[in-house]
């Protein structure tokens, strides 16, 4: 008997029909790719942990005794300049690390690129924990960003190139949850060490970062390389073994070879492309330009809805609003956001990326408007505005994690051509980091009491920016739910309009299926077909 999630229907067809292999789409049958997804999440845990920890350092007396100043009342604070640089230099480094993703990924495989990121991060942690020099701290925050750029982008690209089409959205929902988990754990540890009146307050969270990095360094060499990367580097035997590892138990031999033949067709078409840095110019030519615009545009959605305003300065912002313990408050809001990530796992295979991203953008934009409005109204008391702030931040973080955090990276990785995937994803991430850096660098001028002191009224600016993001997503982003990367490539090459993507019938895959059938069975004109029926409740 076939599995419950797959039904085989045999029907007589006209000449030229091609028999398809069996693909079991249940989560149980695809446990290997889900296990790899959880494993890859370790690299994103590191990124999230660093993001959560460094934001909390700026409210720790133990940190501020070294890098801040004490007021006449005895309270510890940090000047606007250092506050800007500590947060923004990490983002600037992530921009550089993301830009380097393409050139490095063209020569070094995904796994070893991740190991390079891990080694660089270890050096950064040691220096951050030991230095008392502000200049050294600035430089090492930049290098931390470079390492995070490697960890973020190469783990995402690896999953894009390895996951089956029906689980790509779920895999990205799961793997990006590690960012929020890491951020939350970083905040919890910060809360436990915040009252230590010594450097241990921030050194302990930093040293904990060693654990995921060591795990990755010693285990990544045993993981199969991405099958698509191997194909594009003329190693087809290894690529087939890699694909067999990821699909074992879910695909039969025919389905495996049919998918492999479709991958080979793309690899053969792009075989003559340049492999050096000049390949980046292909991002802006022909049908690739449309892909680049969409990927970069969606990649800036995080910054465009004001994410860094809330995420990078959350602890400091709540402290200034005087609405309770800032460390505990930000942990609560982060846990609320984590429920948003968990919720999106169950809807992405049914709703698709486009609607989820658009819903997230709309909710975040509305939160910015309401937040600014309640702080602008004289009818709202200070305590009432503070309570409203916490509620709106919680809703914002939930919407951001539900509709934006996983899927802007998913879109940036699944829409590009295979030979440009690392370049495009790196450019999209770099552009996102560039706007995030701009936000992190300028935000202190707007919210700091020693500068403009706008506080939550800064949300008016992000409301306008969010409107632009929503319009772009609505008109430009196509829906590619359940499509293989090869089908997506065909639709862009054929210049399919955005609204027609869901219903477009791809034809190039038929020849790949025929070659796979010939390879497995030696048949040329089969008279039956196997039609896959997916049980969405299990996908």
mmCIF file of N, CA and C in Angstrom, residues 120-234:
data_model
loop_
_atom_site.group_PDB
_atom_site.id
_atom_site.type_symbol
_atom_site.label_atom_id
_atom_site.label_comp_id
_atom_site.label_asym_id
_atom_site.label_seq_id
_atom_site.Cartn_x
_atom_site.Cartn_y
_atom_site.Cartn_z
ATOM 1 N N UNK A 120 35.928 32.833 12.110
ATOM 2 C CA UNK A 120 36.008 34.283 12.267
ATOM 3 C C UNK A 120 35.210 34.743 13.475
ATOM 4 N N UNK A 121 34.050 34.129 13.708
ATOM 5 C CA UNK A 121 33.231 34.508 14.848
ATOM 6 C C UNK A 121 33.917 34.188 16.169
ATOM 7 N N UNK A 122 34.626 33.084 16.245
ATOM 8 C CA UNK A 122 35.343 32.731 17.478
ATOM 9 C C UNK A 122 36.377 33.797 17.822
ATOM 10 N N UNK A 123 37.110 34.253 16.809
ATOM 11 C CA UNK A 123 38.089 35.320 17.033
ATOM 12 C C UNK A 123 37.392 36.573 17.551
ATOM 13 N N UNK A 124 36.259 36.908 16.964
ATOM 14 C CA UNK A 124 35.515 38.107 17.365
ATOM 15 C C UNK A 124 35.029 38.017 18.809
ATOM 16 N N UNK A 125 34.562 36.854 19.213
ATOM 17 C CA UNK A 125 34.062 36.682 20.581
ATOM 18 C C UNK A 125 35.177 36.892 21.589
ATOM 19 N N UNK A 126 36.342 36.312 21.329
ATOM 20 C CA UNK A 126 37.474 36.434 22.249
ATOM 21 C C UNK A 126 37.876 37.895 22.416
ATOM 22 N N UNK A 127 37.969 38.620 21.301
ATOM 23 C CA UNK A 127 38.381 40.027 21.372
ATOM 24 C C UNK A 127 37.321 40.864 22.082
ATOM 25 N N UNK A 128 36.048 40.650 21.778
ATOM 26 C CA UNK A 128 34.989 41.415 22.433
ATOM 27 C C UNK A 128 34.979 41.205 23.940
ATOM 28 N N UNK A 129 35.267 39.982 24.362
ATOM 29 C CA UNK A 129 35.233 39.674 25.785
ATOM 30 C C UNK A 129 36.422 40.275 26.525
ATOM 31 N N UNK A 130 37.558 40.426 25.851
ATOM 32 C CA UNK A 130 38.785 40.825 26.539
ATOM 33 C C UNK A 130 39.128 42.306 26.389
ATOM 34 N N UNK A 131 38.693 42.942 25.302
ATOM 35 C CA UNK A 131 39.124 44.318 25.052
ATOM 36 C C UNK A 131 38.436 45.315 25.975
ATOM 37 N N UNK A 132 39.163 46.389 26.265
ATOM 38 C CA UNK A 132 38.585 47.541 26.957
ATOM 39 C C UNK A 132 38.727 48.792 26.097
ATOM 40 N N UNK A 133 39.192 48.597 24.866
ATOM 41 C CA UNK A 133 39.392 49.705 23.932
ATOM 42 C C UNK A 133 38.136 49.908 23.097
ATOM 43 N N UNK A 134 37.652 51.128 23.054
ATOM 44 C CA UNK A 134 36.470 51.427 22.257
ATOM 45 C C UNK A 134 36.747 51.208 20.775
ATOM 46 N N UNK A 135 37.955 51.585 20.309
ATOM 47 C CA UNK A 135 38.312 51.391 18.911
ATOM 48 C C UNK A 135 38.336 49.921 18.532
ATOM 49 N N UNK A 136 38.911 49.083 19.406
ATOM 50 C CA UNK A 136 38.941 47.638 19.134
ATOM 51 C C UNK A 136 37.531 47.060 19.132
ATOM 52 N N UNK A 137 36.680 47.557 20.022
ATOM 53 C CA UNK A 137 35.298 47.084 20.063
ATOM 54 C C UNK A 137 34.575 47.425 18.764
ATOM 55 N N UNK A 138 34.778 48.632 18.256
ATOM 56 C CA UNK A 138 34.144 49.024 16.997
ATOM 57 C C UNK A 138 34.579 48.094 15.864
ATOM 58 N N UNK A 139 35.891 47.875 15.753
ATOM 59 C CA UNK A 139 36.414 47.062 14.646
ATOM 60 C C UNK A 139 35.921 45.624 14.743
ATOM 61 N N UNK A 140 35.894 45.094 15.965
ATOM 62 C CA UNK A 140 35.503 43.694 16.106
ATOM 63 C C UNK A 140 34.003 43.530 15.905
ATOM 64 N N UNK A 141 33.220 44.566 16.175
ATOM 65 C CA UNK A 141 31.786 44.489 15.850
ATOM 66 C C UNK A 141 31.585 44.421 14.333
ATOM 67 N N UNK A 142 32.451 45.113 13.598
ATOM 68 C CA UNK A 142 32.396 45.036 12.136
ATOM 69 C C UNK A 142 32.715 43.620 11.662
ATOM 70 N N UNK A 143 33.774 43.019 12.204
ATOM 71 C CA UNK A 143 34.140 41.656 11.820
ATOM 72 C C UNK A 143 33.072 40.652 12.259
ATOM 73 N N UNK A 144 32.433 40.908 13.396
ATOM 74 C CA UNK A 144 31.318 40.052 13.826
ATOM 75 C C UNK A 144 30.201 40.068 12.785
ATOM 76 N N UNK A 145 29.952 41.239 12.231
ATOM 77 C CA UNK A 145 28.944 41.339 11.178
ATOM 78 C C UNK A 145 29.330 40.557 9.938
ATOM 79 N N UNK A 146 30.615 40.603 9.550
ATOM 80 C CA UNK A 146 31.080 39.826 8.396
ATOM 81 C C UNK A 146 30.832 38.338 8.636
ATOM 82 N N UNK A 147 31.195 37.865 9.842
ATOM 83 C CA UNK A 147 30.987 36.456 10.172
ATOM 84 C C UNK A 147 29.507 36.102 10.150
ATOM 85 N N UNK A 148 28.672 36.975 10.699
ATOM 86 C CA UNK A 148 27.228 36.720 10.681
ATOM 87 C C UNK A 148 26.676 36.703 9.259
ATOM 88 N N UNK A 149 27.232 37.555 8.381
ATOM 89 C CA UNK A 149 26.817 37.540 6.985
ATOM 90 C C UNK A 149 27.082 36.200 6.338
ATOM 91 N N UNK A 150 28.252 35.602 6.640
ATOM 92 C CA UNK A 150 28.568 34.268 6.117
ATOM 93 C C UNK A 150 27.605 33.222 6.669
ATOM 94 N N UNK A 151 27.411 33.229 7.988
ATOM 95 C CA UNK A 151 26.576 32.213 8.623
ATOM 96 C C UNK A 151 25.130 32.294 8.128
ATOM 97 N N UNK A 152 24.624 33.497 8.009
ATOM 98 C CA UNK A 152 23.229 33.680 7.599
ATOM 99 C C UNK A 152 23.018 33.265 6.146
ATOM 100 N N UNK A 153 23.828 33.793 5.254
ATOM 101 C CA UNK A 153 23.587 33.590 3.824
ATOM 102 C C UNK A 153 23.907 32.178 3.357
ATOM 103 N N UNK A 154 25.028 31.614 3.799
ATOM 104 C CA UNK A 154 25.393 30.294 3.298
ATOM 105 C C UNK A 154 24.492 29.197 3.852
ATOM 106 N N UNK A 155 23.996 29.358 5.069
ATOM 107 C CA UNK A 155 23.050 28.369 5.583
ATOM 108 C C UNK A 155 21.734 28.431 4.812
ATOM 109 N N UNK A 156 21.286 29.649 4.467
ATOM 110 C CA UNK A 156 20.050 29.811 3.697
ATOM 111 C C UNK A 156 20.197 29.240 2.286
ATOM 112 N N UNK A 157 21.316 29.552 1.625
ATOM 113 C CA UNK A 157 21.532 29.058 0.269
ATOM 114 C C UNK A 157 21.606 27.532 0.265
ATOM 115 N N UNK A 158 22.267 26.967 1.263
ATOM 116 C CA UNK A 158 22.382 25.509 1.354
ATOM 117 C C UNK A 158 21.003 24.860 1.410
ATOM 118 N N UNK A 159 20.120 25.407 2.237
ATOM 119 C CA UNK A 159 18.773 24.851 2.339
ATOM 120 C C UNK A 159 17.981 25.049 1.049
ATOM 121 N N UNK A 160 18.128 26.220 0.415
ATOM 122 C CA UNK A 160 17.432 26.455 -0.847
ATOM 123 C C UNK A 160 17.775 25.375 -1.860
ATOM 124 N N UNK A 161 19.038 25.009 -1.918
ATOM 125 C CA UNK A 161 19.531 24.093 -2.934
ATOM 126 C C UNK A 161 19.321 22.626 -2.568
ATOM 127 N N UNK A 162 18.861 22.344 -1.367
ATOM 128 C CA UNK A 162 18.724 20.962 -0.920
ATOM 129 C C UNK A 162 17.285 20.549 -0.619
ATOM 130 N N UNK A 163 16.435 21.484 -0.228
ATOM 131 C CA UNK A 163 15.077 21.137 0.199
ATOM 132 C C UNK A 163 14.180 20.817 -0.990
ATOM 133 N N UNK A 164 13.238 19.872 -0.840
ATOM 134 C CA UNK A 164 12.245 19.618 -1.895
ATOM 135 C C UNK A 164 11.288 20.801 -1.985
ATOM 136 N N UNK A 165 10.681 21.025 -3.163
ATOM 137 C CA UNK A 165 9.868 22.234 -3.352
ATOM 138 C C UNK A 165 8.703 22.375 -2.387
ATOM 139 N N UNK A 166 8.041 21.273 -2.044
ATOM 140 C CA UNK A 166 6.856 21.378 -1.192
ATOM 141 C C UNK A 166 7.197 21.691 0.260
ATOM 142 N N UNK A 167 8.471 21.535 0.652
ATOM 143 C CA UNK A 167 8.870 21.794 2.038
ATOM 144 C C UNK A 167 9.797 22.997 2.180
ATOM 145 N N UNK A 168 10.064 23.703 1.082
ATOM 146 C CA UNK A 168 10.999 24.818 1.158
ATOM 147 C C UNK A 168 10.499 25.890 2.122
ATOM 148 N N UNK A 169 9.214 26.220 2.041
ATOM 149 C CA UNK A 169 8.665 27.234 2.937
ATOM 150 C C UNK A 169 8.696 26.810 4.384
ATOM 151 N N UNK A 170 8.333 25.550 4.652
ATOM 152 C CA UNK A 170 8.370 25.036 6.021
ATOM 153 C C UNK A 170 9.799 25.045 6.558
ATOM 154 N N UNK A 171 10.753 24.611 5.731
ATOM 155 C CA UNK A 171 12.152 24.574 6.168
ATOM 156 C C UNK A 171 12.638 25.968 6.561
ATOM 157 N N UNK A 172 12.246 26.975 5.781
ATOM 158 C CA UNK A 172 12.693 28.324 6.110
ATOM 159 C C UNK A 172 11.972 28.867 7.341
ATOM 160 N N UNK A 173 10.723 28.483 7.524
ATOM 161 C CA UNK A 173 10.036 28.873 8.747
ATOM 162 C C UNK A 173 10.701 28.279 9.976
ATOM 163 N N UNK A 174 11.121 27.012 9.862
ATOM 164 C CA UNK A 174 11.772 26.337 10.987
ATOM 165 C C UNK A 174 13.160 26.910 11.238
ATOM 166 N N UNK A 175 13.961 27.058 10.179
ATOM 167 C CA UNK A 175 15.349 27.468 10.382
ATOM 168 C C UNK A 175 15.441 28.902 10.900
ATOM 169 N N UNK A 176 14.581 29.796 10.407
ATOM 170 C CA UNK A 176 14.654 31.174 10.884
ATOM 171 C C UNK A 176 14.111 31.326 12.300
ATOM 172 N N UNK A 177 13.368 30.330 12.775
ATOM 173 C CA UNK A 177 12.920 30.391 14.171
ATOM 174 C C UNK A 177 14.115 30.355 15.113
ATOM 175 N N UNK A 178 15.228 29.792 14.636
ATOM 176 C CA UNK A 178 16.429 29.763 15.462
ATOM 177 C C UNK A 178 16.974 31.162 15.719
ATOM 178 N N UNK A 179 16.710 32.103 14.811
ATOM 179 C CA UNK A 179 17.155 33.478 15.061
ATOM 180 C C UNK A 179 16.450 34.025 16.287
ATOM 181 N N UNK A 180 15.127 33.854 16.330
ATOM 182 C CA UNK A 180 14.356 34.378 17.460
ATOM 183 C C UNK A 180 14.657 33.585 18.730
ATOM 184 N N UNK A 181 14.834 32.261 18.588
ATOM 185 C CA UNK A 181 15.208 31.462 19.754
ATOM 186 C C UNK A 181 16.545 31.936 20.312
ATOM 187 N N UNK A 182 17.500 32.164 19.413
ATOM 188 C CA UNK A 182 18.807 32.660 19.856
ATOM 189 C C UNK A 182 18.706 34.018 20.501
ATOM 190 N N UNK A 183 17.911 34.905 19.905
ATOM 191 C CA UNK A 183 17.729 36.244 20.478
ATOM 192 C C UNK A 183 17.091 36.158 21.857
ATOM 193 N N UNK A 184 16.080 35.314 21.996
ATOM 194 C CA UNK A 184 15.391 35.165 23.283
ATOM 195 C C UNK A 184 16.319 34.610 24.347
ATOM 196 N N UNK A 185 17.074 33.560 24.007
ATOM 197 C CA UNK A 185 18.017 32.975 24.977
ATOM 198 C C UNK A 185 19.092 33.996 25.341
ATOM 199 N N UNK A 186 19.556 34.763 24.356
ATOM 200 C CA UNK A 186 20.523 35.815 24.658
ATOM 201 C C UNK A 186 19.966 36.821 25.648
ATOM 202 N N UNK A 187 18.692 37.172 25.464
ATOM 203 C CA UNK A 187 18.067 38.126 26.383
ATOM 204 C C UNK A 187 17.879 37.529 27.768
ATOM 205 N N UNK A 188 17.506 36.244 27.837
ATOM 206 C CA UNK A 188 17.335 35.579 29.134
ATOM 207 C C UNK A 188 18.646 35.554 29.892
ATOM 208 N N UNK A 189 19.734 35.213 29.191
ATOM 209 C CA UNK A 189 21.051 35.185 29.849
ATOM 210 C C UNK A 189 21.466 36.587 30.257
ATOM 211 N N UNK A 190 21.192 37.574 29.405
ATOM 212 C CA UNK A 190 21.462 38.965 29.780
ATOM 213 C C UNK A 190 20.733 39.347 31.060
ATOM 214 N N UNK A 191 19.471 38.935 31.149
ATOM 215 C CA UNK A 191 18.675 39.250 32.337
ATOM 216 C C UNK A 191 19.292 38.641 33.589
ATOM 217 N N UNK A 192 19.880 37.434 33.438
ATOM 218 C CA UNK A 192 20.483 36.751 34.586
ATOM 219 C C UNK A 192 21.795 37.391 35.006
ATOM 220 N N UNK A 193 22.499 38.020 34.054
ATOM 221 C CA UNK A 193 23.818 38.577 34.387
ATOM 222 C C UNK A 193 23.815 40.105 34.482
ATOM 223 N N UNK A 194 22.677 40.743 34.180
ATOM 224 C CA UNK A 194 22.637 42.198 34.065
ATOM 225 C C UNK A 194 23.033 42.915 35.347
ATOM 226 N N UNK A 195 22.756 42.325 36.508
ATOM 227 C CA UNK A 195 23.010 43.008 37.772
ATOM 228 C C UNK A 195 24.437 42.831 38.281
ATOM 229 N N UNK A 196 25.230 42.033 37.566
ATOM 230 C CA UNK A 196 26.628 41.873 37.962
ATOM 231 C C UNK A 196 27.374 43.178 37.698
ATOM 232 N N UNK A 197 27.984 43.728 38.708
ATOM 233 C CA UNK A 197 28.683 45.006 38.570
ATOM 234 C C UNK A 197 30.144 44.774 38.178
ATOM 235 N N UNK A 198 30.335 43.997 37.148
ATOM 236 C CA UNK A 198 31.676 43.720 36.646
ATOM 237 C C UNK A 198 31.561 43.343 35.171
ATOM 238 N N UNK A 199 32.702 43.123 34.526
ATOM 239 C CA UNK A 199 32.724 42.772 33.109
ATOM 240 C C UNK A 199 32.108 41.400 32.843
ATOM 241 N N UNK A 200 31.996 40.596 33.879
ATOM 242 C CA UNK A 200 31.371 39.279 33.689
ATOM 243 C C UNK A 200 29.918 39.403 33.213
ATOM 244 N N UNK A 201 29.294 40.553 33.459
ATOM 245 C CA UNK A 201 27.902 40.761 33.053
ATOM 246 C C UNK A 201 27.734 40.530 31.551
ATOM 247 N N UNK A 202 28.708 40.969 30.758
ATOM 248 C CA UNK A 202 28.605 40.762 29.304
ATOM 249 C C UNK A 202 29.566 39.694 28.786
ATOM 250 N N UNK A 203 30.583 39.356 29.573
ATOM 251 C CA UNK A 203 31.511 38.309 29.123
ATOM 252 C C UNK A 203 30.862 36.926 29.141
ATOM 253 N N UNK A 204 30.028 36.659 30.135
ATOM 254 C CA UNK A 204 29.368 35.344 30.226
ATOM 255 C C UNK A 204 28.493 35.081 28.998
ATOM 256 N N UNK A 205 27.618 36.018 28.603
ATOM 257 C CA UNK A 205 26.843 35.768 27.374
ATOM 258 C C UNK A 205 27.728 35.561 26.143
ATOM 259 N N UNK A 206 28.834 36.303 26.069
ATOM 260 C CA UNK A 206 29.716 36.151 24.911
ATOM 261 C C UNK A 206 30.347 34.762 24.864
ATOM 262 N N UNK A 207 30.815 34.269 25.994
ATOM 263 C CA UNK A 207 31.483 32.966 26.005
ATOM 264 C C UNK A 207 30.516 31.829 25.673
ATOM 265 N N UNK A 208 29.246 32.020 25.980
ATOM 266 C CA UNK A 208 28.256 30.985 25.643
ATOM 267 C C UNK A 208 28.149 30.812 24.125
ATOM 268 N N UNK A 209 28.505 31.860 23.381
ATOM 269 C CA UNK A 209 28.458 31.775 21.912
ATOM 270 C C UNK A 209 29.414 30.730 21.349
ATOM 271 N N UNK A 210 30.408 30.317 22.130
ATOM 272 C CA UNK A 210 31.362 29.317 21.639
ATOM 273 C C UNK A 210 30.683 27.984 21.313
ATOM 274 N N UNK A 211 29.653 27.637 22.081
ATOM 275 C CA UNK A 211 29.070 26.292 21.985
ATOM 276 C C UNK A 211 28.560 25.971 20.584
ATOM 277 N N UNK A 212 27.643 26.781 19.994
ATOM 278 C CA UNK A 212 27.161 26.435 18.648
ATOM 279 C C UNK A 212 28.251 26.458 17.592
ATOM 280 N N UNK A 213 29.228 27.348 17.755
ATOM 281 C CA UNK A 213 30.301 27.448 16.760
ATOM 282 C C UNK A 213 31.169 26.192 16.744
ATOM 283 N N UNK A 214 31.501 25.691 17.911
ATOM 284 C CA UNK A 214 32.323 24.478 17.998
ATOM 285 C C UNK A 214 31.564 23.279 17.409
ATOM 286 N N UNK A 215 30.276 23.201 17.708
ATOM 287 C CA UNK A 215 29.454 22.111 17.147
ATOM 288 C C UNK A 215 29.511 22.128 15.621
ATOM 289 N N UNK A 216 29.347 23.307 15.028
ATOM 290 C CA UNK A 216 29.337 23.416 13.566
ATOM 291 C C UNK A 216 30.697 23.063 12.960
ATOM 292 N N UNK A 217 31.759 23.571 13.547
ATOM 293 C CA UNK A 217 33.099 23.351 12.982
ATOM 294 C C UNK A 217 33.430 21.868 12.897
ATOM 295 N N UNK A 218 33.054 21.105 13.913
ATOM 296 C CA UNK A 218 33.443 19.691 13.955
ATOM 297 C C UNK A 218 32.438 18.764 13.270
ATOM 298 N N UNK A 219 31.272 19.263 12.892
ATOM 299 C CA UNK A 219 30.274 18.380 12.280
ATOM 300 C C UNK A 219 29.966 18.708 10.824
ATOM 301 N N UNK A 220 30.190 19.934 10.384
ATOM 302 C CA UNK A 220 29.877 20.308 9.004
ATOM 303 C C UNK A 220 30.594 19.453 7.954
ATOM 304 N N UNK A 221 31.847 19.048 8.169
ATOM 305 C CA UNK A 221 32.514 18.222 7.144
ATOM 306 C C UNK A 221 31.823 16.897 6.873
ATOM 307 N N UNK A 222 30.976 16.433 7.777
ATOM 308 C CA UNK A 222 30.304 15.138 7.593
ATOM 309 C C UNK A 222 28.950 15.281 6.886
ATOM 310 N N UNK A 223 28.532 16.501 6.616
ATOM 311 C CA UNK A 223 27.244 16.736 5.958
ATOM 312 C C UNK A 223 27.444 16.742 4.446
ATOM 313 N N UNK A 224 26.532 16.156 3.655
ATOM 314 C CA UNK A 224 26.667 16.210 2.194
ATOM 315 C C UNK A 224 26.612 17.655 1.698
ATOM 316 N N UNK A 225 27.357 17.930 0.635
ATOM 317 C CA UNK A 225 27.309 19.255 0.039
ATOM 318 C C UNK A 225 26.009 19.416 -0.754
ATOM 319 N N UNK A 226 25.626 20.656 -0.991
ATOM 320 C CA UNK A 226 24.431 20.947 -1.785
ATOM 321 C C UNK A 226 24.529 20.286 -3.161
ATOM 322 N N UNK A 227 23.505 19.530 -3.585
ATOM 323 C CA UNK A 227 23.580 18.867 -4.898
ATOM 324 C C UNK A 227 23.691 19.848 -6.056
ATOM 325 N N UNK A 228 23.038 20.979 -5.969
ATOM 326 C CA UNK A 228 23.098 21.944 -7.071
ATOM 327 C C UNK A 228 24.473 22.600 -7.152
ATOM 328 N N UNK A 229 25.107 22.867 -6.020
ATOM 329 C CA UNK A 229 26.468 23.421 -6.054
ATOM 330 C C UNK A 229 27.418 22.421 -6.696
ATOM 331 N N UNK A 230 27.285 21.153 -6.351
ATOM 332 C CA UNK A 230 28.148 20.117 -6.930
ATOM 333 C C UNK A 230 27.936 20.006 -8.437
ATOM 334 N N UNK A 231 26.698 20.073 -8.892
ATOM 335 C CA UNK A 231 26.421 20.003 -10.329
ATOM 336 C C UNK A 231 27.058 21.164 -11.074
ATOM 337 N N UNK A 232 26.990 22.338 -10.504
ATOM 338 C CA UNK A 232 27.553 23.509 -11.175
ATOM 339 C C UNK A 232 29.074 23.550 -11.097
ATOM 340 N N UNK A 233 29.644 22.635 -10.355
ATOM 341 C CA UNK A 233 31.099 22.514 -10.306
ATOM 342 C C UNK A 233 31.554 21.187 -10.909
ATOM 343 N N UNK A 234 30.709 20.671 -11.819
ATOM 344 C CA UNK A 234 31.059 19.522 -12.657
ATOM 345 C C UNK A 234 31.382 18.271 -11.842
#
